[in-house]
Coordinates of C-alpha atoms and ligand atoms in Angstrom, one line a residue:
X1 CA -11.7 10.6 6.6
X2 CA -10.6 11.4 2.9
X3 CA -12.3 9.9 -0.1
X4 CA -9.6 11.0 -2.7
X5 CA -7.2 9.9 -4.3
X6 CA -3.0 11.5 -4.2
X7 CA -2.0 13.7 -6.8
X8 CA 0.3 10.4 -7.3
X9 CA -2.6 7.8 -7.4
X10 CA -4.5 10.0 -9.9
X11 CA -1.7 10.5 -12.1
X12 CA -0.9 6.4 -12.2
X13 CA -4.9 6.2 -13.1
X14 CA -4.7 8.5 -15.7
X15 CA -1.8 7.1 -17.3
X16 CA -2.8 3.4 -16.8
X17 CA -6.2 4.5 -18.3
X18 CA -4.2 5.8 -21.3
X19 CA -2.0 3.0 -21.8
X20 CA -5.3 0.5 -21.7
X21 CA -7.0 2.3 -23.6
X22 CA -4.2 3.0 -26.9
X23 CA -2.7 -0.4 -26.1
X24 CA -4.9 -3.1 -24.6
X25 CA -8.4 -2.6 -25.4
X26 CA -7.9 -2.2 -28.9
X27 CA -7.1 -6.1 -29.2
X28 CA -8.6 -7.4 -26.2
X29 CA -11.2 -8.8 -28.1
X30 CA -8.7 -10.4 -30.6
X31 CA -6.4 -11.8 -27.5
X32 CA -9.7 -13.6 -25.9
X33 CA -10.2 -15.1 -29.6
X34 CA -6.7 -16.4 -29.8
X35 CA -6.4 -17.3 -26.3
X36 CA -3.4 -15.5 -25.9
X37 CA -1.2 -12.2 -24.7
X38 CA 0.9 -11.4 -27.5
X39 CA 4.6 -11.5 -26.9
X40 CA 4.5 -7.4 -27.7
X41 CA 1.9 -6.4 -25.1
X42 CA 3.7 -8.2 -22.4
X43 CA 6.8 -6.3 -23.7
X44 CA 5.1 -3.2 -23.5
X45 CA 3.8 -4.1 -20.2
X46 CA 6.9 -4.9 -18.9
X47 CA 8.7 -1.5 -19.9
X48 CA 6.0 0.6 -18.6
X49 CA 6.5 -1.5 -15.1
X50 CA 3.0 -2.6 -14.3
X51 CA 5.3 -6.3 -13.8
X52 CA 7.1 -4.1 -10.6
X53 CA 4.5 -2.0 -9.2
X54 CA 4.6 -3.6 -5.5
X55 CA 8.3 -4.4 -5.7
X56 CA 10.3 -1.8 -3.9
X57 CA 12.5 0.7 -5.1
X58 CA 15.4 -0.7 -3.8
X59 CA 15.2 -4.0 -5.6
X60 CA 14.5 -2.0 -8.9
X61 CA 10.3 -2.2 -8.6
X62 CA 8.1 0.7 -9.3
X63 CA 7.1 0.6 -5.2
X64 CA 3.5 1.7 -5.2
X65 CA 1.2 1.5 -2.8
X66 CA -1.8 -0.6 -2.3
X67 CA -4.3 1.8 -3.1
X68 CA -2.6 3.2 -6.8
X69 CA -2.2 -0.9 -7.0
X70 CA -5.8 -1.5 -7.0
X71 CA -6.4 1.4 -9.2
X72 CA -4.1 0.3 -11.7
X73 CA -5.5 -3.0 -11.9
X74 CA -8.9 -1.4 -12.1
X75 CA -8.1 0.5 -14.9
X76 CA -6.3 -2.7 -16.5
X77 CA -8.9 -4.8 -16.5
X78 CA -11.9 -2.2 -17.3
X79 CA -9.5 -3.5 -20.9
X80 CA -9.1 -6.5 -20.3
X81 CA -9.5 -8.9 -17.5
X82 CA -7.2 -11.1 -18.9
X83 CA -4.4 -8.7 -18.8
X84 CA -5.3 -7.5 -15.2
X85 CA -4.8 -11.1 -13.8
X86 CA -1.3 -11.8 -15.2
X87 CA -0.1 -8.4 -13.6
X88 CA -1.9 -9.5 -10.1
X89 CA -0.6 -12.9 -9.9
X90 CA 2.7 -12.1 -10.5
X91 CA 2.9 -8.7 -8.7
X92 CA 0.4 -10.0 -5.3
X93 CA 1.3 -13.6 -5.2
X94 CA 4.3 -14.1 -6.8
X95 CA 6.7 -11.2 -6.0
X96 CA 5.0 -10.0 -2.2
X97 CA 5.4 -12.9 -0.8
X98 CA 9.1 -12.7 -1.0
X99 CA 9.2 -8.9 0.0
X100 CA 7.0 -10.4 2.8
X101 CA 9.0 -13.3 3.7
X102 CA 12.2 -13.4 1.8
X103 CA 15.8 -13.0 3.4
X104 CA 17.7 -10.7 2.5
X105 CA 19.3 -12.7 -0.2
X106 CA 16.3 -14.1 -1.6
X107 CA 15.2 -10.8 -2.0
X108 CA 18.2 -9.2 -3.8
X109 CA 18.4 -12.4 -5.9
X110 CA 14.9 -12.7 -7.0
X111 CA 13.0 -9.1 -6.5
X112 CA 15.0 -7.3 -9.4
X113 CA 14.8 -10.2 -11.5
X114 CA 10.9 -10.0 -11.4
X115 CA 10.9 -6.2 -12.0
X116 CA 12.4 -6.4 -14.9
X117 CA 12.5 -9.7 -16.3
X118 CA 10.7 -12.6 -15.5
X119 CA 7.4 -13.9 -14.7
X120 CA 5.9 -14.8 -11.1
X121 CA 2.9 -17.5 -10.6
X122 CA 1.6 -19.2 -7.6
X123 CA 1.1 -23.0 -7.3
X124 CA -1.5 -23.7 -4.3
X125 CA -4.1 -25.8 -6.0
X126 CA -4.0 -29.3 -6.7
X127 CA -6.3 -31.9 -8.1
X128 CA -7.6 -32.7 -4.7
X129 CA -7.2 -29.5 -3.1
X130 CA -8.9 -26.0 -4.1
X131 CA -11.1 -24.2 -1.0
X132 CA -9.1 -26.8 1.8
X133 CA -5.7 -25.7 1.1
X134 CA -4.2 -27.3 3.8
X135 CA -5.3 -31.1 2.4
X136 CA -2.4 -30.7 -0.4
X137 CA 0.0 -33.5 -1.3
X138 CA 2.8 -32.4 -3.6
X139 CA 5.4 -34.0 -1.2
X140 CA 9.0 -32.1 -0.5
X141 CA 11.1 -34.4 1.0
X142 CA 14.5 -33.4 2.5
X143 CA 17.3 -35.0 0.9
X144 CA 21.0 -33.3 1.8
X145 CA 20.8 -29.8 1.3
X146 CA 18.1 -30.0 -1.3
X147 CA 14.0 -30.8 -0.8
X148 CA 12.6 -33.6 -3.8
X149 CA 9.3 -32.5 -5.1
X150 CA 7.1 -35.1 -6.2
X151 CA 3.3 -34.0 -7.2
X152 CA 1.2 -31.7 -9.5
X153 CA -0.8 -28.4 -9.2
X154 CA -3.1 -26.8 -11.4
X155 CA -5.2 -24.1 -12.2
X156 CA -1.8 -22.4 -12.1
X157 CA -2.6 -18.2 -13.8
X158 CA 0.7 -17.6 -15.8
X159 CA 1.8 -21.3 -15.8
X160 CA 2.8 -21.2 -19.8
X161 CA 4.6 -18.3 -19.3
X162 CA 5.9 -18.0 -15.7
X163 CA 9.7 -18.1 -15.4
X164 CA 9.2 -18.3 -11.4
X165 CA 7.0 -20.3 -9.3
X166 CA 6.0 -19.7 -5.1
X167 CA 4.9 -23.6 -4.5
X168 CA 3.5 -24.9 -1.4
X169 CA 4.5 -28.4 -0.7
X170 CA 4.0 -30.8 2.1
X171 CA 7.0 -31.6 4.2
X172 CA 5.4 -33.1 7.4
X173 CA 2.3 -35.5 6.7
X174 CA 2.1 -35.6 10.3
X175 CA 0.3 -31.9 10.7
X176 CA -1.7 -30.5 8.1
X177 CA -1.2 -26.7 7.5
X178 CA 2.2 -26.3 9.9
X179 CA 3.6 -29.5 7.4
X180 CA 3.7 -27.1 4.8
X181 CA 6.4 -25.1 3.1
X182 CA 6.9 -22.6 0.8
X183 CA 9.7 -22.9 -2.5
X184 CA 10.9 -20.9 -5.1
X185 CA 11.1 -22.9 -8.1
X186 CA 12.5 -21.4 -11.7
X187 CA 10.9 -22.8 -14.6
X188 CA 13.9 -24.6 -16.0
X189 CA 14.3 -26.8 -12.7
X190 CA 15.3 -30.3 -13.7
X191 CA 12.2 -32.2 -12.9
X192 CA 9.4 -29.4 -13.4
X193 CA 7.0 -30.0 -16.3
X194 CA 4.4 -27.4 -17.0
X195 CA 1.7 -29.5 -17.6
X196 CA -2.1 -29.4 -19.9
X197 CA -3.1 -25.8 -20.6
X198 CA -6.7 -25.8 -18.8
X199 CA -9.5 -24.9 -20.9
X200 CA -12.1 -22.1 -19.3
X201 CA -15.1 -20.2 -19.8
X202 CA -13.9 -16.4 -19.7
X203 CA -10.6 -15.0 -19.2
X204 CA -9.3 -16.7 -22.3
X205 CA -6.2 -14.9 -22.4
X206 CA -4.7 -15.2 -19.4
X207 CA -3.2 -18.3 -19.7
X208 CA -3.9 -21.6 -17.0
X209 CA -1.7 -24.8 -16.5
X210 CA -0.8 -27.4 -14.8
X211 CA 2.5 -27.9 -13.1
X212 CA 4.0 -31.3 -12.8
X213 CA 7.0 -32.1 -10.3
X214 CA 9.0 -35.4 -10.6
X215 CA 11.8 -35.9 -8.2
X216 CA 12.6 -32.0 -8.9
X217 CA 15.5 -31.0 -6.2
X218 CA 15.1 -27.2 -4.9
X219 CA 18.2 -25.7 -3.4
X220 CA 17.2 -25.2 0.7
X221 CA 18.4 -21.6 0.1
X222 CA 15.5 -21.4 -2.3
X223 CA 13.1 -22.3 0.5
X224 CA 10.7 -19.4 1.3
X225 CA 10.4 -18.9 4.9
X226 CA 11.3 -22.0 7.1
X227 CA 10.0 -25.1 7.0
X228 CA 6.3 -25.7 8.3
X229 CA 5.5 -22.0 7.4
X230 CA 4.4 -22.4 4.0
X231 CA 0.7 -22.2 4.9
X232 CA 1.2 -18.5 6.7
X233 CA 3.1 -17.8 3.3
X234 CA 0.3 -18.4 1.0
X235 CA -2.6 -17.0 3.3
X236 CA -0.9 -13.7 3.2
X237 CA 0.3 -13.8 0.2
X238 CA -3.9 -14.3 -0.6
X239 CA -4.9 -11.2 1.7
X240 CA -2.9 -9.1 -1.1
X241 CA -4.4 -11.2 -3.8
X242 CA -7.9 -10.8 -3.1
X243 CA -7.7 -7.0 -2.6
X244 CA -6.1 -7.5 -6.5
X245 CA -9.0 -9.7 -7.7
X246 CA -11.6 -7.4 -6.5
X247 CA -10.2 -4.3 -8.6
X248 CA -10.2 -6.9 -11.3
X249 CA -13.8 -7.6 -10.6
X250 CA -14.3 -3.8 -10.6
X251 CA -13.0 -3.3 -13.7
X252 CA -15.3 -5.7 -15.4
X253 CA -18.0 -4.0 -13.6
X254 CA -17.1 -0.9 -14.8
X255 CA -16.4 -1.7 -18.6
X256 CA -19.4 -3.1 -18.1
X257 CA -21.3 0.0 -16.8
X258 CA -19.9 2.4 -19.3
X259 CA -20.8 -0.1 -22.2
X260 CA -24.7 -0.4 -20.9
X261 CA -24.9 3.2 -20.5
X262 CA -23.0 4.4 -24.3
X263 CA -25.6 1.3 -26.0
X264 CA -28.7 2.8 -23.5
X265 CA -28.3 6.4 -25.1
X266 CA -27.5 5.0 -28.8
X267 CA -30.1 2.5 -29.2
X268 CA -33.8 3.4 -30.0
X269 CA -37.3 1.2 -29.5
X270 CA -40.8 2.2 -29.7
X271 CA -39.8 5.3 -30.9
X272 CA -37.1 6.4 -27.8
X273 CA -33.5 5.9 -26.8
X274 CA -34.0 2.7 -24.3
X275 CA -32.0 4.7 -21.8
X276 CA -34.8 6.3 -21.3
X277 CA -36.9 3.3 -19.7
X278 CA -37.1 3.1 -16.1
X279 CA -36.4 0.0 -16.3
X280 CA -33.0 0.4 -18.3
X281 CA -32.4 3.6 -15.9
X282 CA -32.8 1.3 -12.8
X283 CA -30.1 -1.2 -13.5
X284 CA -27.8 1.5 -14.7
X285 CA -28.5 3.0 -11.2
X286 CA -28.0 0.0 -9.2
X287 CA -24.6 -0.8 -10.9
X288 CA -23.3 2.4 -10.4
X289 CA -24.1 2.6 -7.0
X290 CA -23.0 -1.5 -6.6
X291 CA -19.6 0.0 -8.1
X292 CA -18.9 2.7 -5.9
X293 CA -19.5 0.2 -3.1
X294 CA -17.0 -2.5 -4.1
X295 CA -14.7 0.3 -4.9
X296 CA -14.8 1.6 -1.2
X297 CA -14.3 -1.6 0.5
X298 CA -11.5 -2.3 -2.2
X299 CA -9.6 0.6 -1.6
X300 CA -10.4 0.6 2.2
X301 CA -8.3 -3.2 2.4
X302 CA -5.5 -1.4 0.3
X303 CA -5.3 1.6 2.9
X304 CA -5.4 -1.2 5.7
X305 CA -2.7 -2.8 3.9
X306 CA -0.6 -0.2 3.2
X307 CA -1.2 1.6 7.0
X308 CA 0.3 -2.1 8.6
X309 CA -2.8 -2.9 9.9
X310 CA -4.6 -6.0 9.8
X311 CA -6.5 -6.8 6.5
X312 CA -7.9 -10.5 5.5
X313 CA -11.2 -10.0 6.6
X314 CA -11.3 -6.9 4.8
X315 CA -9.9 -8.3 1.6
X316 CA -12.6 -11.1 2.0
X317 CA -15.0 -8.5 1.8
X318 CA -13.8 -6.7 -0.5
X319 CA -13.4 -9.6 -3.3
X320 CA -17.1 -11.0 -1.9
X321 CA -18.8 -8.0 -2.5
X322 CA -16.9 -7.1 -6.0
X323 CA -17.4 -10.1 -7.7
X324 CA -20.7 -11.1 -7.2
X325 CA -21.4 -7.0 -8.2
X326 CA -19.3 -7.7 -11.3
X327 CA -21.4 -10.9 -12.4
X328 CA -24.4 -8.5 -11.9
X329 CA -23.0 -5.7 -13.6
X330 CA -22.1 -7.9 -16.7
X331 CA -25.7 -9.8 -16.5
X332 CA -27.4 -6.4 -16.6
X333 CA -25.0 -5.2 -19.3
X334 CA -25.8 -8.2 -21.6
X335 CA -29.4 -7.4 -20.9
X336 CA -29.7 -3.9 -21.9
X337 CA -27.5 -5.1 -25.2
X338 CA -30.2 -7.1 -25.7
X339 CA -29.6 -10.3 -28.2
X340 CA -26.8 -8.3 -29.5
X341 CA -25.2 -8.5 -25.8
X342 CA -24.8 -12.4 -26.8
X343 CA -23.2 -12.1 -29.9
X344 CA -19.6 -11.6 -30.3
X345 CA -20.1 -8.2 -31.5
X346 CA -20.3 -6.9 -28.3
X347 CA -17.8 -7.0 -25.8
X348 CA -20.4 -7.1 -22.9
X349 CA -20.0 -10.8 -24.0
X350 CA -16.5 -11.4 -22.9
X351 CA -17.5 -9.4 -19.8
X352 CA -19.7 -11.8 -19.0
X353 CA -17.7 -14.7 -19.0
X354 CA -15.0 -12.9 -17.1
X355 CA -16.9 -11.9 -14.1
X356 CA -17.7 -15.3 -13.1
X357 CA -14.3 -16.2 -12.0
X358 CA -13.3 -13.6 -9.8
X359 CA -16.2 -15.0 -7.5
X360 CA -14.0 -18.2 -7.6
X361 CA -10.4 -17.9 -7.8
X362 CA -8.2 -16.9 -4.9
X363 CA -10.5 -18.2 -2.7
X364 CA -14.2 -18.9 -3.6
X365 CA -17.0 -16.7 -2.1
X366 CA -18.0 -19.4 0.2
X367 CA -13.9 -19.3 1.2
X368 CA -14.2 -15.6 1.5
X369 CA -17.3 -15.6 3.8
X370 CA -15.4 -18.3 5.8
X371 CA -12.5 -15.8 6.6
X372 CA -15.4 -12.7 7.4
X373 CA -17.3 -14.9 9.7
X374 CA -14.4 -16.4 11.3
X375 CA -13.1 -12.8 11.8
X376 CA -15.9 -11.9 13.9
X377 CA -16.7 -15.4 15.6
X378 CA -13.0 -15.9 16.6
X379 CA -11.0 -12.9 16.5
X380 CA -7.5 -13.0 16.0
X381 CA -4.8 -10.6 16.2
X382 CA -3.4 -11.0 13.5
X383 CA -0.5 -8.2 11.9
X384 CA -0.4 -7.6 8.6
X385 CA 2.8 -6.3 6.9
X386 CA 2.9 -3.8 3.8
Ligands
CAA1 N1 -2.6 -14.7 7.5 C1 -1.8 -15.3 8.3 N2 -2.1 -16.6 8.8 C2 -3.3 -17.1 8.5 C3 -4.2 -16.5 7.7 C4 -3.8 -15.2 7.2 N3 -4.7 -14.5 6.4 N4 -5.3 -17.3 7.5 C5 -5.0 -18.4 8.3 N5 -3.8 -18.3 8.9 C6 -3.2 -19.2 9.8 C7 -4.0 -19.4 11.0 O1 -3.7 -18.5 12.0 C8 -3.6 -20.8 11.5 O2 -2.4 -20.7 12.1 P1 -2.0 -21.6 13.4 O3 -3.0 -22.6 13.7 O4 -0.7 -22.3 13.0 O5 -1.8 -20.6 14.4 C9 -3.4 -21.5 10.2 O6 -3.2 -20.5 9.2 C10 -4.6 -22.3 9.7 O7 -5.7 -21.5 9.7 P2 -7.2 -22.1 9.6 O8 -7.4 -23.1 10.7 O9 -8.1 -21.0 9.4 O10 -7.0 -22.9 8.2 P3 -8.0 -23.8 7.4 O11 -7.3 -25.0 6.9 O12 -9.3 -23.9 8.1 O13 -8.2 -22.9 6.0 C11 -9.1 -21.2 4.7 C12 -8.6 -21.6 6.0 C13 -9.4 -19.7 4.8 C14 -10.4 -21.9 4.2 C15 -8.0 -21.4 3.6 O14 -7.7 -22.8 3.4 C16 -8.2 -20.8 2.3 O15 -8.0 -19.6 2.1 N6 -8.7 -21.6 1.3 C17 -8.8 -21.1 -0.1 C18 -7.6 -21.3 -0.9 C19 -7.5 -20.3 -2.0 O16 -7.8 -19.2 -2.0 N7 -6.9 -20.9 -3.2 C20 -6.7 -20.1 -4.3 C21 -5.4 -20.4 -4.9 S1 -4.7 -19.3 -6.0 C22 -5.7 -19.3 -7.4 O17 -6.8 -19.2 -7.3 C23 -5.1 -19.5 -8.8 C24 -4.3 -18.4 -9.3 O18 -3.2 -18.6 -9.9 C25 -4.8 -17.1 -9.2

């Protein structure tokens, strides 16, 4: 068993850690005020190819594996979470899926396009439908040798700025997950609205829509997968997802770590540094050994991943175990800031309101405990692909 890292995989950490560090965290603060990526940081983002890590070579992508992919996003979001989402949606759930499931023309049509110039986001949710998928309504009725969508989803990451969208839609109300399918819709689709920006507690600059479809007529060549497969399509593409949300969640966890520990050493009471409390010392301690955890079983789902071999349960447990560490880490942080840590002085404060989600999106930890149990209660074989 080896614990470290490629040559490759450090290098992509060091220079991701640069990058976030000159680029992003200097305004993350400012882009969580003004709810908002500014155009110039996607730019830059886009020409240093963190929008075509996973894509492969051959269809112009960086082609990285799973493992530098979660340390990437690790090192993203230890800047801002915000950022570190709007790679991972567009990279795990909007691109993958059609490496995963594409043909051959889908992929040559659509892969290069996302590495270099447009936007991925994934439309699962819907008003009715968040932790039971499967009970979604957006209908996609075959007409000719087109489907009509009719429906809305929402809580859509990258909805404002996405210039493609992976939507599951129901094409069979007879069966419930096998009546599903999966479609590639571009933004300027007659009949796709992007709907009510969606107001939230943290994460304030990663942008969060709804999508509205009114007798919008997909292409059948622009149908992902065939028809009744659209529920496989999403569930994989959400193994891949969660391993991403978890080295979000680690990120937080660490910003949050590192911020504690610089404020522990720097601030003074009853005549001391407070870092050198036991009780400061003890939640220092228990985050960093909380991190190192998470950050085992993160990078243990990416190995699986990348190896071929099975890894949803994994993922679960990787994104369980993460994100309620990151809430922690981010509670403890604000409490060794003190009433500082709730003022907006401190970005312990953002970190906060960050963590939460990642124990909620891309499956909630209840879902996430659903897929570990079910792994053990009732195996199933199930491949995984790269
Ligand atoms: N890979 C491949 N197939 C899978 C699979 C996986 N990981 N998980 C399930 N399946 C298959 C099953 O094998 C089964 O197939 P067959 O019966 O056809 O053989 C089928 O899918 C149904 O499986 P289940 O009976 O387990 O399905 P279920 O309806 O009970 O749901 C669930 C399972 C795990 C609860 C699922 O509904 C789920 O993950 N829910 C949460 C959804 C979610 O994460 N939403 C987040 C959306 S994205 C987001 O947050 C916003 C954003 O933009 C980031």
């Amino acid at each position: 068993m080896n614990f470290q890292l490629t040559e490759e995989q450090e290098m992509l950490r060091a220079m991701t850690r640069e990058f976030a560090e000159g680029e992003i965290a200097p305004i993350a603060a400012k882009m969580d005020e003004a709810c908002a990526i500014p155009d110039q940081l996607r730019k830059k983002l886009r020409d240093q190819n963190f929008f075509s890590l996973l894509i492969p070579e051959e269809y112009g992508g960086a082609g990285i594996d799973n493992v530098a992919y979660a340390v990437v996003l690790e090192e993203l979001s230890r800047a801002s979470a915000a950022v570190a989402i709007t790679v991972s949606v567009h990279n795990s759930v909007g691109a993958a899926p059609i490496q995963l499931f594409g043909t051959e023309a889908q992929k040559k049509k659509w892969l290069p396009l996302l590495a270099r110039e447009y936007l991925g986001a994934f439309a699962l949710t819907e008003p009715g439908s968040g932790s039971d998928a499967a009970a979604l309504i957006t209908r996609a009725d075959r007409d000719g040798d087109a489907y009509v969508l009719n429906g809305s989803k929402t809580m859509i990451t990258n909805g404002a700025f996405a210039d493609l969208f992976l939507v599951m839609a129901r094409t069979s109300v007879e069966q419930k997950h096998r009546g599903i399918t999966a479609f590639l819709i571009e933004r300027n689709t007659p009949g796709l609205r992007i709907g009510n920006a969606i107001h939230k507690m943290g994460l304030l600059a990663s942008d969060t829509t709804e999508l509205i479809f009114e007798d919008c007529r997909v292409a059948v060549e622009n149908r992902l997968g065939d028809e009744g497969h659209g529920f496989k399509v999403a569930m994989q593409a959400l193994d891949g997802g969660r391993i991403g949300v978890a080295a979000q969640a680690l990120g937080i966890a660490q910003a949050s770590m590192d911020a504690a520990a610089r404020y522990a050493k720097e601030r003074s009471q009853f005549g001391k540094p407070i870092a050198e409390f036991q009780a400061i010392q003890w939640m220092i301690a228990d985050m960093a050994t909380e991190i190192d955890a998470a950050r085992l079983l993160t990078l243990r789902a990416a190995w699986l991943k990348d190896s071929g071999l099975p890894c949803g349960p994994q993922a679960s447990m990787a994104k369980l175990l993460a994100s309620r560490m990151a809430r922690v880490a981010a509670d403890y942080a604000v409490q060794i800031h003190g009433g500082y840590g709730y003022t907006k002085e401190f970005a312990v404060e953002r970190y906060y309101r960050d963590a939460k989600v990642t124990e909620l999106y891309e499956g909630t930890s209840e879902i996430q405990r659903i897929v570990i149990a079910g792994s053990i209660l009732h195996p199933k074989d199930r491949k995984t692909s790269k």
